[in-house]
Coordinates of C-alpha atoms in Angstrom, one line a residue:
Chain A
M1 CA 59.3 -110.3 124.8
V2 CA 60.3 -113.3 127.0
R3 CA 57.3 -112.9 129.2
D4 CA 54.9 -113.9 126.4
V5 CA 55.7 -117.5 126.9
S6 CA 52.7 -119.0 128.5
F7 CA 54.0 -122.6 128.9
G8 CA 54.7 -123.3 132.6
Q9 CA 52.8 -120.2 133.9
Y10 CA 50.4 -120.6 136.8
F11 CA 46.9 -119.1 136.4
P12 CA 45.2 -118.8 139.8
G13 CA 41.7 -120.1 139.9
K14 CA 39.1 -122.1 141.8
S15 CA 38.2 -124.9 139.4
L16 CA 37.9 -128.5 140.4
I17 CA 41.4 -129.2 138.9
H18 CA 42.8 -126.2 140.8
R19 CA 41.5 -127.5 144.1
L20 CA 42.8 -131.1 143.7
D21 CA 45.6 -132.1 146.0
P22 CA 48.8 -131.5 144.1
R23 CA 50.0 -135.0 145.0
A24 CA 46.9 -136.5 143.4
K25 CA 47.5 -134.3 140.3
L26 CA 51.2 -135.3 140.1
L27 CA 50.3 -139.0 140.4
I28 CA 47.5 -138.7 137.8
F29 CA 50.0 -136.9 135.5
I30 CA 52.6 -139.6 135.8
A31 CA 49.9 -142.3 135.2
Y32 CA 48.7 -140.3 132.3
I33 CA 52.1 -140.2 130.6
V34 CA 52.4 -144.0 131.0
I35 CA 49.0 -144.7 129.5
I36 CA 49.4 -142.2 126.6
F37 CA 52.4 -144.3 125.5
C38 CA 50.5 -147.5 126.0
T39 CA 47.8 -146.8 123.6
F40 CA 48.1 -149.4 120.8
N41 CA 44.9 -148.9 118.8
F42 CA 42.5 -146.2 117.9
A43 CA 39.9 -147.1 120.6
A44 CA 42.6 -146.8 123.3
L45 CA 43.7 -143.5 121.8
A46 CA 40.2 -142.2 121.8
V47 CA 39.8 -143.0 125.5
T48 CA 42.9 -141.1 126.5
T49 CA 41.9 -138.2 124.2
A50 CA 38.5 -138.0 125.8
F51 CA 40.2 -138.1 129.3
T52 CA 42.4 -135.2 128.2
A53 CA 39.5 -133.2 127.0
L54 CA 37.7 -133.9 130.3
F55 CA 40.4 -132.3 132.5
L56 CA 41.0 -129.5 130.1
V57 CA 37.4 -128.5 130.3
L58 CA 37.3 -129.0 134.1
S59 CA 40.4 -126.7 134.5
K60 CA 38.3 -123.7 133.2
I61 CA 41.4 -122.2 131.7
P62 CA 40.6 -120.4 128.4
F63 CA 41.6 -122.6 125.5
K64 CA 43.7 -120.0 123.8
F65 CA 46.3 -120.5 126.5
Y66 CA 46.5 -124.2 125.7
F67 CA 46.8 -123.3 122.0
K68 CA 49.6 -120.9 122.9
S69 CA 51.5 -123.7 124.7
L70 CA 51.1 -125.9 121.7
K71 CA 52.9 -123.4 119.5
V72 CA 56.1 -124.3 121.3
V73 CA 56.0 -127.9 120.1
I74 CA 54.4 -127.4 116.7
F75 CA 57.8 -127.9 114.9
I76 CA 58.5 -131.1 116.7
V77 CA 55.0 -132.4 115.9
I78 CA 55.3 -131.7 112.2
F79 CA 58.8 -133.1 112.0
T80 CA 58.1 -136.3 113.8
S81 CA 54.8 -136.9 112.1
L82 CA 56.4 -136.4 108.7
L83 CA 59.2 -138.8 109.6
N84 CA 56.7 -141.4 110.7
L85 CA 54.6 -140.8 107.7
F86 CA 57.4 -141.7 105.2
Y87 CA 59.0 -144.6 107.2
G88 CA 56.1 -147.0 107.4
S89 CA 56.5 -150.5 106.0
G90 CA 53.9 -152.4 104.0
E91 CA 52.0 -151.8 100.8
A92 CA 52.5 -148.3 99.3
L93 CA 49.4 -146.2 98.9
W94 CA 51.3 -143.5 97.1
Q95 CA 54.8 -143.2 95.9
W96 CA 57.0 -140.5 94.4
W97 CA 60.8 -140.7 94.1
I98 CA 62.0 -141.8 97.6
F99 CA 58.8 -140.8 99.3
R100 CA 56.5 -143.7 100.1
I101 CA 53.3 -143.4 102.0
T102 CA 51.8 -146.5 103.5
W103 CA 48.7 -147.1 105.6
E104 CA 50.9 -148.0 108.5
G105 CA 52.9 -144.7 108.1
I106 CA 49.7 -142.7 108.2
Q107 CA 48.6 -144.5 111.4
R108 CA 51.9 -144.0 113.0
A109 CA 51.9 -140.3 112.2
I110 CA 48.4 -139.9 113.7
F111 CA 49.5 -141.7 116.9
V112 CA 52.6 -139.7 117.3
T113 CA 50.8 -136.4 116.7
V114 CA 48.0 -137.1 119.1
R115 CA 50.4 -138.3 121.8
I116 CA 52.7 -135.3 121.7
I117 CA 49.7 -132.9 121.6
C118 CA 48.0 -134.7 124.5
L119 CA 51.2 -134.7 126.5
M120 CA 51.8 -131.0 126.0
L121 CA 48.2 -130.2 126.9
A122 CA 48.4 -132.3 130.0
S123 CA 51.6 -130.8 131.3
S124 CA 50.3 -127.3 130.5
C125 CA 47.1 -128.2 132.5
L126 CA 49.3 -129.3 135.4
T127 CA 51.4 -126.1 135.5
F128 CA 48.4 -123.8 134.7
T129 CA 46.4 -125.1 137.7
T130 CA 49.2 -125.8 140.2
S131 CA 51.4 -123.2 141.8
P132 CA 55.1 -124.0 141.8
T133 CA 55.1 -124.2 145.6
E134 CA 52.3 -126.7 145.6
L135 CA 54.2 -128.7 143.0
T136 CA 57.4 -128.9 144.9
D137 CA 55.5 -129.6 148.1
A138 CA 53.8 -132.5 146.4
L139 CA 57.2 -133.8 145.1
E140 CA 58.7 -133.6 148.5
R141 CA 55.9 -135.6 150.1
L142 CA 55.8 -138.2 147.3
M143 CA 59.6 -138.7 147.5
R144 CA 59.6 -139.0 151.3
P145 CA 60.0 -142.8 151.3
L146 CA 63.4 -142.3 149.6
K147 CA 64.7 -140.9 152.8
V148 CA 65.3 -144.4 153.9
I149 CA 68.1 -144.7 151.5
H150 CA 69.5 -141.3 152.6
F151 CA 68.3 -139.5 149.5
P152 CA 68.3 -135.7 150.3
V153 CA 64.6 -135.2 149.6
H154 CA 64.1 -132.0 151.4
E155 CA 67.2 -130.4 149.9
I156 CA 66.2 -131.4 146.4
A157 CA 62.7 -130.0 146.9
M158 CA 64.1 -126.8 148.4
M159 CA 66.5 -126.3 145.4
M160 CA 63.6 -126.9 143.1
S161 CA 61.3 -124.5 144.7
L162 CA 64.1 -121.9 144.8
A163 CA 64.9 -122.4 141.2
L164 CA 61.2 -122.2 140.2
R165 CA 60.8 -119.1 142.4
F166 CA 63.6 -117.3 140.6
V167 CA 62.4 -118.2 137.0
P168 CA 60.1 -115.2 136.8
T169 CA 62.6 -113.0 138.6
L170 CA 65.3 -113.8 136.2
L171 CA 63.0 -113.4 133.2
E172 CA 62.1 -110.0 134.5
E173 CA 65.7 -109.2 135.0
T174 CA 66.5 -110.4 131.5
D175 CA 63.8 -108.2 130.2
K176 CA 65.2 -105.2 132.0
I177 CA 68.7 -105.8 130.9
M178 CA 67.6 -106.3 127.3
Q179 CA 65.7 -103.1 127.4
A180 CA 68.7 -101.3 128.8
Q181 CA 71.0 -102.6 126.2
K182 CA 68.5 -102.0 123.4
A183 CA 68.4 -98.4 124.7
R184 CA 72.1 -98.3 124.0
G185 CA 71.4 -99.4 120.5
A186 CA 72.1 -103.2 120.9
D187 CA 70.8 -104.9 117.8
M188 CA 69.4 -108.4 118.6
E189 CA 67.1 -108.9 115.7
S190 CA 69.4 -108.8 112.6
G191 CA 72.6 -110.3 111.4
N192 CA 73.9 -113.8 110.9
L193 CA 74.2 -116.5 113.6
V194 CA 77.7 -115.4 114.9
K195 CA 76.5 -111.8 115.2
R196 CA 73.4 -112.8 117.0
V197 CA 75.3 -115.0 119.5
K198 CA 77.7 -112.1 120.1
A199 CA 74.8 -109.8 120.7
L200 CA 73.8 -112.0 123.7
I201 CA 77.0 -111.2 125.6
P202 CA 75.8 -107.8 126.8
I203 CA 72.8 -109.5 128.2
L204 CA 74.3 -112.7 129.6
I205 CA 77.2 -111.2 131.6
P206 CA 75.0 -108.8 133.6
L207 CA 72.5 -111.6 134.0
F208 CA 75.1 -113.9 135.5
V209 CA 76.5 -111.2 137.7
S210 CA 73.1 -110.5 139.1
A211 CA 72.1 -114.2 139.5
F212 CA 75.2 -114.7 141.7
R213 CA 74.4 -111.6 143.7
R214 CA 70.8 -112.8 144.2
A215 CA 72.0 -116.3 145.2
Y216 CA 74.3 -114.8 147.9
D217 CA 71.4 -112.6 149.1
V218 CA 69.0 -115.5 149.4
A219 CA 71.6 -117.6 151.2
T220 CA 72.2 -114.8 153.7
A221 CA 68.5 -114.1 154.1
M222 CA 67.8 -117.8 154.8
E223 CA 70.6 -118.0 157.3
C224 CA 69.3 -114.9 159.0
R225 CA 66.0 -116.7 159.6
C226 CA 67.9 -119.7 161.0
Y227 CA 67.3 -122.1 158.1
R228 CA 69.1 -125.3 158.9
G229 CA 67.6 -127.9 156.6
G230 CA 64.5 -129.9 156.7
A231 CA 64.6 -131.6 160.1
G232 CA 61.6 -130.7 162.2
R233 CA 60.2 -128.2 159.8
T234 CA 56.5 -127.6 159.7
R235 CA 54.7 -126.1 156.8
M236 CA 52.2 -123.2 156.5
K237 CA 50.0 -124.8 153.9
Q238 CA 49.1 -128.4 154.8
I239 CA 48.0 -130.5 151.9
H240 CA 45.1 -133.0 152.5
M241 CA 43.9 -135.8 150.4
G242 CA 40.1 -135.6 150.4
P243 CA 37.2 -137.5 148.9
R244 CA 37.6 -135.4 145.8
D245 CA 41.2 -136.5 145.3
V246 CA 40.4 -140.1 145.9
S247 CA 37.6 -140.0 143.3
A248 CA 39.9 -138.3 140.8
L249 CA 42.4 -141.1 141.4
V250 CA 39.7 -143.7 140.9
V251 CA 38.6 -142.1 137.6
T252 CA 42.2 -142.2 136.5
A253 CA 42.4 -145.9 137.5
L254 CA 39.2 -146.6 135.5
V255 CA 40.7 -144.8 132.4
I256 CA 43.8 -146.9 132.7
A257 CA 41.7 -150.0 132.9
G258 CA 39.7 -148.8 129.9
V259 CA 42.8 -148.3 127.9
I260 CA 44.1 -151.8 128.8
L261 CA 40.8 -153.4 127.9
C262 CA 40.7 -151.5 124.6
N263 CA 44.2 -152.7 123.8
I264 CA 43.3 -156.3 124.5
F265 CA 39.8 -156.6 123.2
V266 CA 39.4 -154.2 120.3
T267 CA 41.2 -156.1 117.6
G268 CA 42.9 -154.1 115.0
V269 CA 46.2 -152.9 113.8
F270 CA 49.4 -152.5 115.9
Chain B
M1 CA 60.6 -72.7 121.0
N2 CA 60.8 -75.9 118.9
C3 CA 58.8 -78.8 120.0
I4 CA 60.9 -82.0 120.0
L5 CA 58.6 -84.6 121.5
E6 CA 54.9 -84.8 121.2
L7 CA 52.6 -87.5 122.6
K8 CA 49.1 -87.8 121.2
N9 CA 46.5 -89.9 123.1
V10 CA 49.2 -92.3 124.1
G11 CA 48.0 -95.3 126.1
F12 CA 49.5 -98.7 127.1
V13 CA 48.0 -101.9 128.4
Y14 CA 50.1 -104.7 129.9
G15 CA 49.2 -108.3 129.1
R16 CA 46.2 -107.6 126.9
G17 CA 43.8 -110.5 126.9
T18 CA 45.2 -112.3 130.0
P19 CA 44.0 -112.4 133.6
F20 CA 46.9 -110.0 134.4
E21 CA 45.7 -107.2 132.1
K22 CA 46.6 -103.9 133.5
R23 CA 46.2 -100.4 132.0
A24 CA 49.5 -98.7 132.8
V25 CA 49.2 -95.5 130.8
D26 CA 45.9 -93.9 129.7
N27 CA 45.4 -91.2 127.1
V28 CA 48.4 -89.0 127.7
N29 CA 48.8 -85.8 125.6
L30 CA 51.8 -83.5 125.9
T31 CA 54.5 -81.7 124.1
I32 CA 58.1 -81.2 125.2
N33 CA 60.2 -78.3 123.8
E34 CA 63.8 -78.5 122.8
G35 CA 66.2 -77.6 125.6
E36 CA 63.8 -78.0 128.5
L37 CA 64.6 -79.8 131.7
I38 CA 61.5 -81.6 132.7
G39 CA 60.9 -83.2 136.1
V40 CA 58.7 -86.3 136.1
I41 CA 57.1 -87.2 139.4
G42 CA 54.5 -89.7 140.4
H43 CA 53.7 -92.4 142.9
T44 CA 55.1 -95.9 142.5
G45 CA 53.1 -97.6 139.8
S46 CA 51.7 -94.4 138.4
G47 CA 52.9 -95.3 134.9
K48 CA 55.9 -92.9 134.7
S49 CA 58.4 -95.6 133.8
T50 CA 56.2 -97.1 131.2
L51 CA 55.6 -93.6 129.7
M52 CA 59.4 -93.0 129.6
Q53 CA 60.0 -96.2 127.8
M54 CA 57.5 -95.3 125.1
L55 CA 59.5 -92.1 124.4
N56 CA 62.4 -94.0 122.8
G57 CA 60.4 -96.9 121.4
L58 CA 61.3 -99.6 123.9
I59 CA 57.6 -100.1 124.4
R60 CA 55.2 -99.6 121.5
P61 CA 52.1 -97.7 122.7
S62 CA 48.8 -99.7 122.5
D63 CA 47.1 -96.5 121.5
G64 CA 48.1 -93.1 120.1
Q65 CA 51.3 -91.8 118.7
V66 CA 54.7 -90.6 119.9
L67 CA 56.2 -88.0 117.6
L68 CA 59.9 -87.1 117.7
G69 CA 60.8 -84.0 115.8
G70 CA 57.3 -84.1 114.2
K71 CA 57.6 -87.7 113.0
D72 CA 55.8 -90.7 114.3
I73 CA 58.6 -93.0 115.7
W74 CA 56.7 -96.1 114.8
A75 CA 56.1 -95.0 111.1
E76 CA 59.0 -97.3 110.2
P77 CA 59.3 -100.0 112.9
K78 CA 62.6 -101.2 111.3
K79 CA 64.3 -97.9 112.0
I80 CA 63.3 -97.8 115.7
R81 CA 67.0 -98.1 116.6
E82 CA 67.6 -94.6 115.2
V83 CA 65.1 -93.3 117.7
R84 CA 66.9 -95.0 120.5
F85 CA 70.1 -93.1 119.7
R86 CA 68.2 -89.8 119.5
V87 CA 66.4 -90.4 122.8
G88 CA 68.9 -91.7 125.3
M89 CA 67.5 -93.6 128.2
V90 CA 69.2 -94.3 131.6
F91 CA 67.2 -96.9 133.5
Q92 CA 66.8 -97.2 137.3
Y93 CA 69.9 -98.7 138.8
P94 CA 71.8 -98.6 135.5
E95 CA 74.9 -100.1 137.0
Y96 CA 73.5 -103.6 136.3
Q97 CA 73.9 -103.2 132.6
L98 CA 77.7 -102.9 132.6
F99 CA 79.3 -105.9 130.9
E100 CA 82.6 -105.1 129.2
E101 CA 86.2 -105.8 130.4
T102 CA 86.9 -102.1 131.0
V103 CA 84.8 -99.1 131.7
Y104 CA 86.2 -97.4 128.5
K105 CA 84.9 -100.3 126.4
D106 CA 81.6 -100.3 128.1
I107 CA 81.0 -96.6 127.4
C108 CA 82.0 -97.3 123.8
F109 CA 79.1 -99.8 123.4
G110 CA 76.4 -97.2 122.7
P111 CA 78.3 -94.8 120.4
Q112 CA 79.8 -97.8 118.5
N113 CA 76.3 -99.2 117.9
R114 CA 75.5 -95.7 116.5
G115 CA 78.4 -96.1 114.1
L116 CA 81.1 -93.9 115.7
S117 CA 84.7 -95.1 115.4
G118 CA 88.3 -93.9 115.8
K119 CA 88.9 -90.4 117.0
E120 CA 85.2 -89.5 117.1
L121 CA 84.5 -92.4 119.4
D122 CA 87.4 -91.7 121.7
E123 CA 86.3 -88.1 122.0
A124 CA 82.7 -89.0 122.7
V125 CA 83.7 -91.5 125.4
R126 CA 86.1 -89.1 127.2
K127 CA 83.6 -86.2 127.1
A128 CA 80.9 -88.4 128.5
A129 CA 83.2 -89.6 131.2
D130 CA 84.1 -86.0 132.0
F131 CA 80.4 -84.9 132.2
T132 CA 79.6 -87.6 134.7
G133 CA 82.7 -86.9 136.7
L134 CA 84.4 -90.2 136.1
K135 CA 88.2 -89.9 136.6
P136 CA 90.2 -90.8 133.5
E137 CA 92.2 -93.4 135.4
L138 CA 89.0 -95.3 136.1
L139 CA 88.4 -95.8 132.4
E140 CA 90.9 -98.7 132.2
K141 CA 89.5 -100.5 135.2
S142 CA 87.0 -103.3 135.1
P143 CA 83.5 -102.0 135.7
F144 CA 83.0 -104.7 138.4
D145 CA 85.9 -103.2 140.4
L146 CA 84.3 -99.8 140.8
S147 CA 82.3 -98.6 143.8
G148 CA 78.5 -98.3 143.5
G149 CA 78.5 -94.6 142.7
E150 CA 81.3 -94.9 140.2
K151 CA 79.4 -97.7 138.4
R152 CA 76.3 -95.5 138.2
R153 CA 78.4 -92.8 136.6
A154 CA 79.9 -95.2 134.2
A155 CA 76.5 -96.4 133.1
I156 CA 75.2 -92.9 132.7
A157 CA 78.2 -92.0 130.7
G158 CA 77.5 -95.0 128.4
V159 CA 74.2 -93.3 127.4
I160 CA 75.5 -89.7 127.2
A161 CA 78.3 -90.9 124.9
M162 CA 75.7 -91.6 122.2
N163 CA 75.1 -87.9 122.2
P164 CA 71.3 -88.1 122.3
E165 CA 69.1 -85.1 121.6
V166 CA 66.8 -86.1 124.5
L167 CA 68.1 -87.7 127.7
V168 CA 65.7 -89.5 129.9
L169 CA 67.0 -90.4 133.4
D170 CA 64.9 -92.7 135.5
E171 CA 65.8 -91.9 139.2
P172 CA 69.5 -91.5 138.6
T173 CA 70.2 -90.6 142.2
A174 CA 68.3 -93.5 143.8
G175 CA 70.4 -95.4 146.4
L176 CA 73.3 -92.9 146.4
D177 CA 74.5 -91.1 149.5
P178 CA 73.5 -87.4 150.0
M179 CA 76.9 -86.1 148.8
G180 CA 76.7 -88.4 145.7
R181 CA 73.2 -87.3 144.9
E182 CA 74.2 -83.7 145.1
V183 CA 77.2 -84.0 142.8
L184 CA 75.4 -86.2 140.3
L185 CA 72.5 -83.8 140.1
S186 CA 74.6 -80.8 139.5
Q187 CA 76.5 -82.7 136.8
I188 CA 73.2 -83.4 135.1
V189 CA 72.4 -79.7 135.3
R190 CA 75.8 -78.8 133.9
Y191 CA 75.3 -81.3 131.0
H192 CA 72.0 -79.8 130.3
K193 CA 73.3 -76.3 130.3
E194 CA 76.4 -77.0 128.2
R195 CA 74.8 -79.1 125.5
H196 CA 71.4 -77.4 125.5
N197 CA 69.8 -80.8 125.3
T198 CA 66.4 -81.8 126.4
V199 CA 66.5 -83.7 129.7
L200 CA 63.7 -85.6 131.5
L201 CA 64.4 -86.4 135.1
V202 CA 62.3 -89.0 136.9
S203 CA 62.6 -88.6 140.6
H204 CA 61.0 -89.4 143.9
T205 CA 62.9 -86.6 145.6
M206 CA 60.7 -83.5 145.3
E207 CA 63.6 -81.2 146.5
D208 CA 65.7 -82.3 143.5
V209 CA 63.0 -81.8 141.0
A210 CA 62.0 -78.4 142.5
R211 CA 65.6 -77.2 142.3
V212 CA 66.4 -78.1 138.7
A213 CA 63.3 -78.5 136.6
D214 CA 61.8 -75.9 134.3
R215 CA 58.5 -77.8 134.1
V216 CA 57.1 -80.7 136.1
L217 CA 55.0 -83.6 134.8
V218 CA 52.9 -85.3 137.3
M219 CA 51.5 -88.8 136.7
N220 CA 48.7 -90.4 138.7
R221 CA 47.3 -93.8 138.0
G222 CA 48.4 -93.9 134.4
R223 CA 47.0 -90.4 133.7
L224 CA 48.7 -87.1 133.2
S225 CA 47.5 -85.1 136.2
M226 CA 49.5 -81.9 135.8
F227 CA 52.1 -80.6 133.4
A228 CA 53.1 -77.0 134.3
P229 CA 56.0 -74.8 135.3
T230 CA 57.7 -76.0 138.5
K231 CA 56.4 -73.2 140.7
E232 CA 52.9 -73.7 139.6
V233 CA 52.9 -77.5 140.2
F234 CA 54.3 -77.1 143.7
S235 CA 51.8 -74.5 144.7
H236 CA 49.1 -77.1 144.2
A237 CA 49.9 -79.0 147.4
D238 CA 46.5 -80.5 147.8
E239 CA 46.3 -81.9 144.3
L240 CA 49.8 -83.4 144.7
E241 CA 48.8 -85.1 147.9
K242 CA 45.9 -86.7 146.0
S243 CA 48.4 -88.2 143.7
G244 CA 50.3 -89.6 146.7
L245 CA 53.0 -86.9 146.5
K246 CA 54.3 -84.1 148.6
V247 CA 55.7 -80.7 148.0
P248 CA 59.3 -80.0 149.1
Q249 CA 59.5 -79.4 152.9
I250 CA 60.6 -75.8 152.5
T251 CA 57.6 -75.1 150.2
K252 CA 55.3 -76.6 152.8
I253 CA 56.8 -74.4 155.5
M254 CA 56.4 -71.3 153.4
Q255 CA 52.8 -72.2 152.6
D256 CA 52.1 -72.7 156.3
L257 CA 53.6 -69.3 157.0
R258 CA 51.4 -67.8 154.4
R259 CA 48.4 -69.3 155.9
Q260 CA 49.4 -67.7 159.3
G261 CA 49.3 -64.3 157.6
F262 CA 53.0 -63.7 156.7
D263 CA 53.5 -61.9 153.5
V264 CA 55.5 -64.5 151.6
P265 CA 54.9 -65.6 147.9
E266 CA 53.5 -68.9 146.9
G267 CA 55.6 -71.7 145.4
V268 CA 59.0 -71.1 147.1
L269 CA 61.1 -74.0 146.0
T270 CA 64.5 -73.8 147.6
V271 CA 66.0 -72.9 151.0
D272 CA 68.0 -70.1 149.4
E273 CA 64.9 -68.6 147.9
A274 CA 63.1 -68.9 151.2
F275 CA 66.0 -67.1 152.9
E276 CA 65.8 -64.2 150.4
V277 CA 62.1 -63.8 151.2
L278 CA 62.3 -64.2 154.9
A279 CA 65.4 -62.1 155.7
P280 CA 63.7 -58.7 155.0
I281 CA 60.7 -59.7 157.1
L282 CA 62.9 -60.8 160.0
K283 CA 65.0 -57.6 159.7
K284 CA 61.9 -55.5 159.8
E285 CA 60.8 -57.2 163.1
G286 CA 64.3 -56.7 164.4
K287 CA 65.0 -60.4 164.8
L288 CA 67.8 -60.5 162.3
W289 CA 70.7 -58.1 162.0

């Protein structure tokens, strides 16, 4: 069933990571993506991996959900690491037909695997511990300076939160329609590609029809409550940066510094 | 009487192993005979919809067995589609499943999946349309041009056209106007009588259930709280109230009269029935000529 996908789901909780200001989390996440791709030797990679492990543990989300989210990318991980494994240059350690494995290839494969896995774990951690509302709120606040150049910050954030809001609704709807068509004997599990694509028509058409209907309903409901854009709007949940958030940012800064130091001072490959 | 559906210790848990784990159906045992019209009632979230979806294999029970004609429907999971043709299921607000260019084609979808074609198919579609009171000229229209009530009929016809042995209807009259409800309900009864099929009718309207059902199945918090002939179920007003349900208004009035000392039977289900009972009493008192 579609609802089994755990990637992107929010798990309510009260852990330290849950309670962090969403803006801090978002900033840390962006910084994290940058440093994960700036790890040039094993020492730096180890530092970022340890950092990842730290916030995974602090999030207090059962590890099996993280494993589940990794399932989605397992194919990409295997594919890219194999590509890297066979395309390294230098002295061959092992060779057969066109396949050549070099020390450099092995290293590259390890780096790429660890990077993708860490990236996936970090983004899962962000969505597991931050509700969609918090996330879009944080985005809106962080993008506020862009208003100077007349970038429609509020509108973008509103669209995002509406879109996110309707993801579960549409999933549920898809599920319902699938059940209804299955009850009429729709066969979605067998046949070749053409047949399977055709089998989607009875699901997609009702889904589109209802998505449009919902869009009109939401627009009407918003107008009924006098929605007229972002000007002068206050919010129910204020977000505050506290000492906790500042210390989290400081820790992240230290990790970045550590990674840079490792890159410079630990001599090695790459 | 032949038993067509049997549930043995059936249970279902949503989202097992997640923080959202919820037991929707708990240890349900029951048998349904061929040709019965069963009313299914229960408070919102009592597990009746989940239970219904287990009857045709849309949901696989976490525990227990569902037997159709004596055979476990999950004995061969690959053949579960066969079960879905034999147990037709009309969901709540079924009009949202229409997708074809014309109503005719949409009704064809089910029977075509079952393998019907040519004359057989045409006959099945036209008969189903007739049963639900869909006018023949509507068949060539787009389903999206129909009115709400007509869409509902078209969707129900789409399931009836598969000619299932058991028909499950999940609140078929929800959201229709009083006249539409009345007509649809009597069409369901007519279908039941003419085809001698088994029908399960899920409804929130006690009056409807009281009027048409042979037996009533009451669900409460995932458990089967009562399954007995209609009169019997509706004479247990207290127990129904515990399940968050009510008896039909006329039944309630008759029960109050009984409590006041009038000689009226228990479990009067319809206004007509109440009239039959009350007329002689009033005549005797000289208040009715």
